[in-house]
mmCIF file of C-alpha atoms in Angstrom:
data_model
loop_
_atom_site.group_PDB
_atom_site.id
_atom_site.type_symbol
_atom_site.label_atom_id
_atom_site.label_comp_id
_atom_site.label_asym_id
_atom_site.label_seq_id
_atom_site.Cartn_x
_atom_site.Cartn_y
_atom_site.Cartn_z
ATOM 1 C CA MET V 4 -89.870 -54.783 -34.164
ATOM 2 C CA ALA V 5 -91.436 -51.205 -35.361
ATOM 3 C CA ARG V 6 -90.789 -52.599 -38.594
ATOM 4 C CA VAL V 7 -92.568 -55.477 -38.138
ATOM 5 C CA ARG V 8 -95.655 -53.661 -36.589
ATOM 6 C CA ARG V 9 -95.249 -51.729 -39.731
ATOM 7 C CA GLU V 10 -95.784 -54.645 -42.527
ATOM 8 C CA ALA V 11 -98.275 -56.059 -40.129
ATOM 9 C CA ARG V 12 -100.218 -53.380 -40.979
ATOM 10 C CA ILE V 13 -100.144 -53.309 -44.881
ATOM 11 C CA VAL V 14 -103.276 -55.293 -46.363
ATOM 12 C CA THR V 15 -103.926 -56.462 -49.912
ATOM 13 C CA ARG V 16 -106.249 -55.482 -52.049
ATOM 14 C CA ASP V 17 -108.504 -59.194 -51.241
ATOM 15 C CA ALA V 18 -108.336 -58.133 -47.505
ATOM 16 C CA ALA V 19 -109.155 -54.517 -47.268
ATOM 17 C CA PRO V 20 -108.640 -52.806 -43.601
ATOM 18 C CA THR V 21 -111.536 -53.746 -41.344
ATOM 19 C CA PRO V 22 -112.054 -53.091 -37.375
ATOM 20 C CA HIS V 23 -110.282 -55.536 -36.026
ATOM 21 C CA ILE V 24 -110.702 -57.091 -32.509
ATOM 22 C CA ALA V 25 -107.245 -57.315 -30.324
ATOM 23 C CA HIS V 26 -107.346 -61.235 -28.792
ATOM 24 C CA SER V 27 -104.759 -61.445 -25.698
ATOM 25 C CA ALA V 28 -104.179 -64.696 -23.811
ATOM 26 C CA ALA V 29 -104.476 -62.380 -20.955
ATOM 27 C CA VAL V 30 -108.640 -61.734 -21.331
ATOM 28 C CA GLY V 31 -108.906 -64.872 -23.258
ATOM 29 C CA ALA V 32 -110.369 -64.650 -27.030
ATOM 30 C CA VAL V 33 -113.587 -62.757 -28.124
ATOM 31 C CA SER V 34 -116.781 -64.988 -28.939
ATOM 32 C CA PRO V 35 -118.230 -64.136 -32.178
ATOM 33 C CA ARG V 36 -121.464 -63.660 -30.262
ATOM 34 C CA ASP V 37 -119.757 -60.557 -28.087
ATOM 35 C CA ALA V 38 -118.391 -58.899 -31.365
ATOM 36 C CA SER V 39 -119.663 -55.980 -32.275
ATOM 37 C CA PRO V 40 -120.461 -55.410 -35.701
ATOM 38 C CA ALA V 41 -117.831 -53.839 -37.870
ATOM 39 C CA PRO V 42 -119.318 -50.806 -38.976
ATOM 40 C CA VAL V 43 -121.053 -50.335 -42.235
ATOM 41 C CA PRO V 44 -118.645 -47.659 -44.490
ATOM 42 C CA LYS V 45 -119.197 -44.055 -45.129
ATOM 43 C CA LEU V 46 -118.142 -44.585 -48.955
ATOM 44 C CA GLU V 47 -117.996 -48.026 -50.288
ATOM 45 C CA LEU V 48 -116.659 -49.204 -53.645
ATOM 46 C CA ARG V 49 -118.237 -52.598 -54.945
ATOM 47 C CA GLY V 50 -116.174 -53.899 -58.294
ATOM 48 C CA ILE V 51 -115.894 -51.140 -59.812
ATOM 49 C CA ALA V 52 -114.912 -51.168 -63.322
ATOM 50 C CA LYS V 53 -114.590 -48.962 -66.323
ATOM 51 C CA THR V 54 -113.781 -49.201 -70.202
ATOM 52 C CA PHE V 55 -113.888 -47.140 -72.674
ATOM 53 C CA ARG V 56 -115.516 -47.225 -76.256
ATOM 54 C CA THR V 57 -113.471 -45.490 -78.210
ATOM 55 C CA ASP V 58 -113.042 -45.714 -82.565
ATOM 56 C CA HIS V 59 -109.897 -47.891 -82.329
ATOM 57 C CA GLY V 60 -111.492 -49.971 -80.043
ATOM 58 C CA ASP V 61 -112.140 -50.795 -75.870
ATOM 59 C CA VAL V 62 -109.886 -48.931 -73.562
ATOM 60 C CA GLU V 63 -110.009 -51.173 -69.729
ATOM 61 C CA ALA V 64 -109.285 -48.057 -68.071
ATOM 62 C CA LEU V 65 -109.803 -49.510 -64.416
ATOM 63 C CA ALA V 66 -110.309 -53.292 -63.515
ATOM 64 C CA PRO V 67 -112.780 -54.234 -60.791
ATOM 65 C CA CYS V 68 -111.779 -52.236 -57.576
ATOM 66 C CA ASP V 69 -113.017 -52.276 -53.892
ATOM 67 C CA LEU V 70 -112.160 -50.270 -51.591
ATOM 68 C CA ALA V 71 -114.030 -49.100 -48.450
ATOM 69 C CA VAL V 72 -113.868 -45.729 -46.354
ATOM 70 C CA ARG V 73 -115.003 -45.018 -43.231
ATOM 71 C CA GLU V 74 -116.935 -42.390 -41.766
ATOM 72 C CA GLY V 75 -114.182 -39.693 -40.532
ATOM 73 C CA GLU V 76 -111.010 -41.610 -42.582
ATOM 74 C CA LEU V 77 -109.616 -39.884 -44.923
ATOM 75 C CA VAL V 78 -107.824 -41.892 -47.611
ATOM 76 C CA MET V 79 -105.166 -41.348 -50.009
ATOM 77 C CA VAL V 80 -104.915 -42.287 -53.859
ATOM 78 C CA VAL V 81 -101.748 -42.722 -55.569
ATOM 79 C CA GLY V 82 -100.562 -44.865 -58.429
ATOM 80 C CA PRO V 83 -98.665 -44.201 -62.230
ATOM 81 C CA SER V 84 -100.004 -41.646 -64.449
ATOM 82 C CA GLY V 85 -102.591 -42.291 -66.497
ATOM 83 C CA CYS V 86 -104.016 -45.576 -64.119
ATOM 84 C CA GLY V 87 -107.654 -44.351 -63.317
ATOM 85 C CA LYS V 88 -107.281 -42.486 -60.403
ATOM 86 C CA SER V 89 -109.615 -39.278 -61.467
ATOM 87 C CA THR V 90 -111.753 -41.990 -63.350
ATOM 88 C CA LEU V 91 -112.312 -43.817 -60.139
ATOM 89 C CA MET V 92 -113.005 -40.288 -58.499
ATOM 90 C CA SER V 93 -115.260 -39.766 -60.999
ATOM 91 C CA ILE V 94 -116.680 -42.602 -60.256
ATOM 92 C CA ALA V 95 -117.380 -42.374 -56.567
ATOM 93 C CA ALA V 96 -118.700 -38.921 -57.280
ATOM 94 C CA GLY V 97 -121.508 -39.862 -59.149
ATOM 95 C CA LEU V 98 -120.386 -37.656 -62.029
ATOM 96 C CA GLU V 99 -119.674 -41.109 -64.428
ATOM 97 C CA ALA V 100 -120.925 -43.575 -64.493
ATOM 98 C CA PRO V 101 -119.180 -47.657 -63.682
ATOM 99 C CA THR V 102 -118.793 -50.314 -66.593
ATOM 100 C CA SER V 103 -119.480 -52.383 -63.947
ATOM 101 C CA GLY V 104 -120.078 -52.531 -59.856
ATOM 102 C CA GLU V 105 -121.742 -50.118 -57.620
ATOM 103 C CA VAL V 106 -120.873 -46.783 -55.458
ATOM 104 C CA ARG V 107 -122.490 -46.871 -51.757
ATOM 105 C CA VAL V 108 -122.968 -44.225 -49.244
ATOM 106 C CA ASP V 109 -123.926 -45.384 -46.063
ATOM 107 C CA GLY V 110 -125.036 -49.238 -47.335
ATOM 108 C CA ARG V 111 -127.144 -47.820 -49.685
ATOM 109 C CA PRO V 112 -126.528 -47.036 -53.656
ATOM 110 C CA ALA V 113 -125.721 -43.416 -53.988
ATOM 111 C CA GLY V 114 -127.115 -42.355 -57.114
ATOM 112 C CA PRO V 115 -126.335 -39.154 -59.211
ATOM 113 C CA ALA V 116 -123.930 -36.730 -57.713
ATOM 114 C CA GLY V 117 -125.245 -34.016 -55.113
ATOM 115 C CA PRO V 118 -124.033 -32.146 -52.283
ATOM 116 C CA GLN V 119 -123.634 -35.165 -50.340
ATOM 117 C CA ARG V 120 -120.535 -35.883 -51.926
ATOM 118 C CA THR V 121 -118.473 -32.764 -53.404
ATOM 119 C CA VAL V 122 -115.530 -32.348 -55.142
ATOM 120 C CA VAL V 123 -112.420 -30.397 -55.339
ATOM 121 C CA PHE V 124 -110.906 -30.438 -58.721
ATOM 122 C CA GLN V 125 -107.041 -29.451 -59.554
ATOM 123 C CA ARG V 126 -108.470 -26.401 -61.517
ATOM 124 C CA PHE V 127 -110.233 -24.220 -59.557
ATOM 125 C CA ALA V 128 -113.481 -23.841 -61.661
ATOM 126 C CA LEU V 129 -114.285 -20.380 -60.199
ATOM 127 C CA PHE V 130 -117.195 -18.279 -61.462
ATOM 128 C CA PRO V 131 -115.624 -15.109 -62.663
ATOM 129 C CA SER V 132 -118.546 -13.177 -62.290
ATOM 130 C CA GLU V 133 -118.613 -13.801 -58.639
ATOM 131 C CA THR V 134 -116.722 -12.624 -55.686
ATOM 132 C CA VAL V 135 -115.178 -14.869 -52.871
ATOM 133 C CA GLU V 136 -118.309 -14.776 -50.917
ATOM 134 C CA GLY V 137 -120.056 -15.535 -54.234
ATOM 135 C CA ASN V 138 -118.389 -18.341 -55.403
ATOM 136 C CA ILE V 139 -118.709 -20.611 -51.629
ATOM 137 C CA ALA V 140 -122.273 -19.240 -51.884
ATOM 138 C CA PHE V 141 -123.136 -20.655 -55.034
ATOM 139 C CA GLY V 142 -124.206 -24.504 -53.860
ATOM 140 C CA LEU V 143 -126.230 -23.373 -50.849
ATOM 141 C CA THR V 144 -127.962 -20.930 -53.457
ATOM 142 C CA VAL V 145 -128.442 -23.801 -55.815
ATOM 143 C CA ALA V 146 -129.779 -25.917 -52.461
ATOM 144 C CA GLY V 147 -132.445 -23.527 -51.699
ATOM 145 C CA VAL V 148 -130.425 -22.471 -48.064
ATOM 146 C CA ALA V 149 -131.778 -19.807 -46.679
ATOM 147 C CA ARG V 150 -130.361 -16.410 -46.304
ATOM 148 C CA ALA V 151 -129.602 -16.320 -42.845
ATOM 149 C CA GLU V 152 -128.322 -19.627 -42.631
ATOM 150 C CA ARG V 153 -126.387 -19.058 -46.091
ATOM 151 C CA GLU V 154 -124.730 -15.963 -45.020
ATOM 152 C CA ALA V 155 -123.960 -18.330 -41.835
ATOM 153 C CA ARG V 156 -122.468 -21.152 -43.562
ATOM 154 C CA VAL V 157 -120.323 -18.523 -45.548
ATOM 155 C CA ALA V 158 -119.179 -16.307 -43.226
ATOM 156 C CA GLU V 159 -117.866 -19.406 -41.451
ATOM 157 C CA GLN V 160 -116.164 -20.634 -44.187
ATOM 158 C CA LEU V 161 -114.151 -17.131 -44.500
ATOM 159 C CA GLU V 162 -112.771 -17.651 -41.282
ATOM 160 C CA LEU V 163 -111.878 -21.230 -41.585
ATOM 161 C CA MET V 164 -110.233 -20.917 -44.742
ATOM 162 C CA GLY V 165 -108.615 -17.636 -43.901
ATOM 163 C CA LEU V 166 -110.462 -15.559 -46.625
ATOM 164 C CA ALA V 167 -112.163 -12.962 -44.350
ATOM 165 C CA ARG V 168 -110.310 -10.132 -45.857
ATOM 166 C CA PHE V 169 -110.757 -11.091 -49.415
ATOM 167 C CA ARG V 170 -114.700 -11.323 -49.277
ATOM 168 C CA ARG V 171 -115.463 -9.268 -51.458
ATOM 169 C CA ALA V 172 -112.221 -9.577 -53.823
ATOM 170 C CA TRP V 173 -112.762 -11.302 -57.293
ATOM 171 C CA PRO V 174 -111.402 -14.568 -59.020
ATOM 172 C CA HIS V 175 -108.845 -12.203 -61.024
ATOM 173 C CA GLU V 176 -107.520 -10.949 -58.043
ATOM 174 C CA LEU V 177 -106.167 -13.358 -56.132
ATOM 175 C CA SER V 178 -103.224 -16.297 -56.284
ATOM 176 C CA GLY V 179 -103.720 -19.816 -57.617
ATOM 177 C CA GLY V 180 -103.867 -20.668 -53.647
ATOM 178 C CA MET V 181 -106.161 -18.488 -52.529
ATOM 179 C CA GLN V 182 -108.226 -19.310 -55.177
ATOM 180 C CA GLN V 183 -108.325 -23.074 -54.284
ATOM 181 C CA ARG V 184 -108.430 -22.102 -50.743
ATOM 182 C CA VAL V 185 -112.342 -20.484 -52.289
ATOM 183 C CA ALA V 186 -113.262 -23.792 -54.358
ATOM 184 C CA ILE V 187 -112.271 -25.522 -51.006
ATOM 185 C CA ALA V 188 -114.727 -23.230 -49.129
ATOM 186 C CA ARG V 189 -117.015 -23.582 -51.232
ATOM 187 C CA ALA V 190 -117.192 -27.575 -51.343
ATOM 188 C CA LEU V 191 -117.586 -27.587 -47.380
ATOM 189 C CA ALA V 192 -119.930 -25.113 -46.983
ATOM 190 C CA VAL V 193 -122.976 -27.325 -48.307
ATOM 191 C CA ARG V 194 -121.375 -29.742 -45.204
ATOM 192 C CA PRO V 195 -120.467 -32.469 -48.041
ATOM 193 C CA GLU V 196 -121.103 -36.097 -46.028
ATOM 194 C CA ILE V 197 -118.098 -36.676 -48.320
ATOM 195 C CA LEU V 198 -115.495 -34.899 -49.536
ATOM 196 C CA LEU V 199 -113.459 -36.066 -52.979
ATOM 197 C CA MET V 200 -110.669 -34.231 -53.638
ATOM 198 C CA ASP V 201 -109.200 -34.874 -57.165
ATOM 199 C CA GLU V 202 -105.304 -33.774 -57.087
ATOM 200 C CA PRO V 203 -106.386 -30.319 -55.845
ATOM 201 C CA PHE V 204 -103.110 -28.826 -54.969
ATOM 202 C CA GLY V 205 -101.838 -30.190 -58.216
ATOM 203 C CA ALA V 206 -101.262 -26.885 -60.382
ATOM 204 C CA LEU V 207 -100.182 -24.988 -57.262
ATOM 205 C CA ASP V 208 -96.839 -24.024 -56.300
ATOM 206 C CA ALA V 209 -94.086 -25.947 -54.241
ATOM 207 C CA GLN V 210 -94.601 -23.265 -51.570
ATOM 208 C CA THR V 211 -98.558 -22.798 -51.588
ATOM 209 C CA ARG V 212 -99.177 -26.752 -51.955
ATOM 210 C CA THR V 213 -97.184 -27.019 -48.842
ATOM 211 C CA VAL V 214 -99.129 -23.944 -46.749
ATOM 212 C CA LEU V 215 -102.700 -25.939 -48.049
ATOM 213 C CA GLN V 216 -101.271 -29.423 -46.686
ATOM 214 C CA GLY V 217 -101.059 -28.017 -43.758
ATOM 215 C CA GLU V 218 -104.370 -26.260 -43.621
ATOM 216 C CA ILE V 219 -106.298 -30.014 -44.894
ATOM 217 C CA SER V 220 -104.601 -31.373 -41.538
ATOM 218 C CA ARG V 221 -105.617 -29.080 -39.491
ATOM 219 C CA LEU V 222 -109.275 -28.921 -40.577
ATOM 220 C CA ARG V 223 -109.262 -32.642 -40.140
ATOM 221 C CA ARG V 224 -108.454 -32.553 -36.954
ATOM 222 C CA VAL V 225 -111.187 -30.271 -36.331
ATOM 223 C CA MET V 226 -114.110 -31.137 -38.669
ATOM 224 C CA ASN V 227 -113.449 -34.795 -38.847
ATOM 225 C CA TYR V 228 -114.295 -35.212 -42.424
ATOM 226 C CA THR V 229 -114.426 -37.871 -45.010
ATOM 227 C CA VAL V 230 -112.321 -38.155 -47.312
ATOM 228 C CA LEU V 231 -111.226 -39.501 -50.749
ATOM 229 C CA PHE V 232 -108.163 -37.416 -52.111
ATOM 230 C CA ILE V 233 -106.275 -38.264 -55.207
ATOM 231 C CA THR V 234 -102.713 -37.215 -55.194
ATOM 232 C CA HIS V 235 -99.490 -38.114 -57.505
ATOM 233 C CA SER V 236 -97.181 -37.256 -54.594
ATOM 234 C CA VAL V 237 -96.384 -39.890 -51.858
ATOM 235 C CA GLU V 238 -94.860 -37.552 -49.459
ATOM 236 C CA GLU V 239 -98.718 -35.838 -49.251
ATOM 237 C CA ALA V 240 -100.555 -38.893 -49.670
ATOM 238 C CA VAL V 241 -98.135 -40.347 -46.061
ATOM 239 C CA TYR V 242 -98.458 -36.757 -44.306
ATOM 240 C CA LEU V 243 -102.293 -36.397 -45.048
ATOM 241 C CA GLY V 244 -103.286 -39.801 -44.952
ATOM 242 C CA ASP V 245 -105.276 -42.053 -42.748
ATOM 243 C CA ARG V 246 -104.543 -45.276 -45.310
ATOM 244 C CA VAL V 247 -102.736 -44.934 -48.607
ATOM 245 C CA VAL V 248 -104.309 -46.819 -51.764
ATOM 246 C CA VAL V 249 -101.397 -47.602 -54.577
ATOM 247 C CA MET V 250 -103.268 -48.517 -57.815
ATOM 248 C CA SER V 251 -101.170 -50.912 -60.262
ATOM 249 C CA SER V 252 -100.930 -49.143 -63.758
ATOM 250 C CA ARG V 253 -103.443 -49.757 -66.281
ATOM 251 C CA PRO V 254 -106.179 -50.706 -66.434
ATOM 252 C CA GLY V 255 -106.283 -49.666 -63.092
ATOM 253 C CA ARG V 256 -106.885 -52.071 -59.696
ATOM 254 C CA ILE V 257 -105.810 -51.958 -56.415
ATOM 255 C CA ARG V 258 -102.554 -52.692 -55.372
ATOM 256 C CA ARG V 259 -101.631 -52.265 -52.027
ATOM 257 C CA ASP V 260 -103.606 -50.496 -49.010
ATOM 258 C CA ILE V 261 -101.200 -49.169 -46.307
ATOM 259 C CA ALA V 262 -102.615 -48.396 -43.095
ATOM 260 C CA ILE V 263 -101.069 -45.221 -41.254
ATOM 261 C CA PRO V 264 -101.586 -44.757 -37.614
ATOM 262 C CA HIS V 265 -102.783 -42.021 -36.241
ATOM 263 C CA ASP V 266 -99.811 -42.353 -33.209
ATOM 264 C CA GLU V 267 -97.422 -42.100 -35.600
ATOM 265 C CA PRO V 268 -94.795 -39.694 -33.701
ATOM 266 C CA TRP V 269 -94.533 -37.334 -36.958
ATOM 267 C CA ARG V 270 -98.519 -36.332 -36.850
ATOM 268 C CA GLY V 271 -99.140 -32.414 -35.998
ATOM 269 C CA LEU V 272 -95.756 -31.971 -37.375
ATOM 270 C CA GLU V 273 -95.511 -29.070 -40.305
ATOM 271 C CA ILE V 274 -94.551 -31.530 -43.592
ATOM 272 C CA GLU V 275 -90.750 -30.246 -43.808
ATOM 273 C CA ASP V 276 -90.488 -31.769 -40.661
ATOM 274 C CA ALA V 277 -92.585 -35.026 -40.610
ATOM 275 C CA SER V 278 -90.755 -35.364 -44.008
ATOM 276 C CA MET V 279 -87.485 -35.940 -42.372
ATOM 277 C CA ARG V 280 -88.290 -39.056 -39.960
ATOM 278 C CA GLU V 281 -87.083 -42.059 -40.204
ATOM 279 C CA GLU V 282 -90.796 -44.010 -40.214
ATOM 280 C CA PHE V 283 -92.124 -41.472 -42.412
ATOM 281 C CA ILE V 284 -89.249 -42.124 -45.692
ATOM 282 C CA ARG V 285 -89.912 -45.627 -44.678
ATOM 283 C CA TYR V 286 -93.472 -45.663 -45.590
ATOM 284 C CA LYS V 287 -92.653 -43.045 -48.552
ATOM 285 C CA ARG V 288 -89.866 -45.820 -49.587
ATOM 286 C CA GLU V 289 -91.971 -48.245 -49.472
ATOM 287 C CA ILE V 290 -95.022 -46.904 -51.522
ATOM 288 C CA TRP V 291 -92.706 -45.231 -54.156
ATOM 289 C CA GLU V 292 -91.582 -48.872 -54.198
ATOM 290 C CA LEU V 293 -94.958 -50.506 -55.309
ATOM 291 C CA ILE V 294 -95.203 -47.208 -58.073
ATOM 292 C CA ARG V 295 -91.899 -47.580 -59.759
ATOM 293 C CA THR V 296 -92.274 -51.188 -60.306
ATOM 294 C CA GLU V 297 -96.119 -50.634 -61.509
ATOM 295 C CA ILE V 298 -94.070 -47.787 -64.157
ATOM 296 C CA VAL V 299 -91.300 -50.227 -65.031
ATOM 297 C CA ARG V 300 -93.825 -53.325 -66.086
ATOM 298 C CA GLU V 301 -96.138 -51.055 -68.494
#
């Protein structure tokens, strides 16, 4: 039965998951008049496609993609190398224009990049001439946030990310993991509506990556951010995601959209323990098989 229940949660790109109303013989069917309208997605990609012009001809990076992320949801995106994951992220962030399609936030055109959507990249991108607190405060300073409010938000992030003891340290004095904590703190300090993470742990060693995966899981429970997260790690995707979107090989399109329920018994465990649970392994195996199929096809 568990296997049947899980398979029922899997939807294709043409049937993206939306809130549904359960029907029961005991209570009777719900009439269309009584049904509440589906909430507007916090972030929506509509028919996003991208073709790059090169000296050797056009390169189609993304075929039309539709993706909706609800408020407070963490959606993980995985797929073969070169499938357009990072291109999709750049378009979602407003850093790159699509060839066709549009990005919407709260049902309205998203417009150019701004503090509403902040990005954490794989490389830490800290300012070497600024201390930890100076780096965290950077976006707030650019936005013209008053000094008292700026200092309060920096202090909040220093505490939240376990950086209080390092507030006056310089980036070169920090480990890679600590530098990425600073980058995440800087993104969160501006209080974005949407957090976009492009393989933020890809450059870290396995031990540091595991620690920061736990930190992101904790922050989700505390702050309820809306997150679109690119990763190469299937295990990371299953552990962190409310949904896992699997992309095809180039030109990238959404091959499968898999919902992972909040009530899975391994939720809240450390990733080393969660990844040993039978249901976790089934999700991981199924997602990897989809990716493997795309790699072979390519």
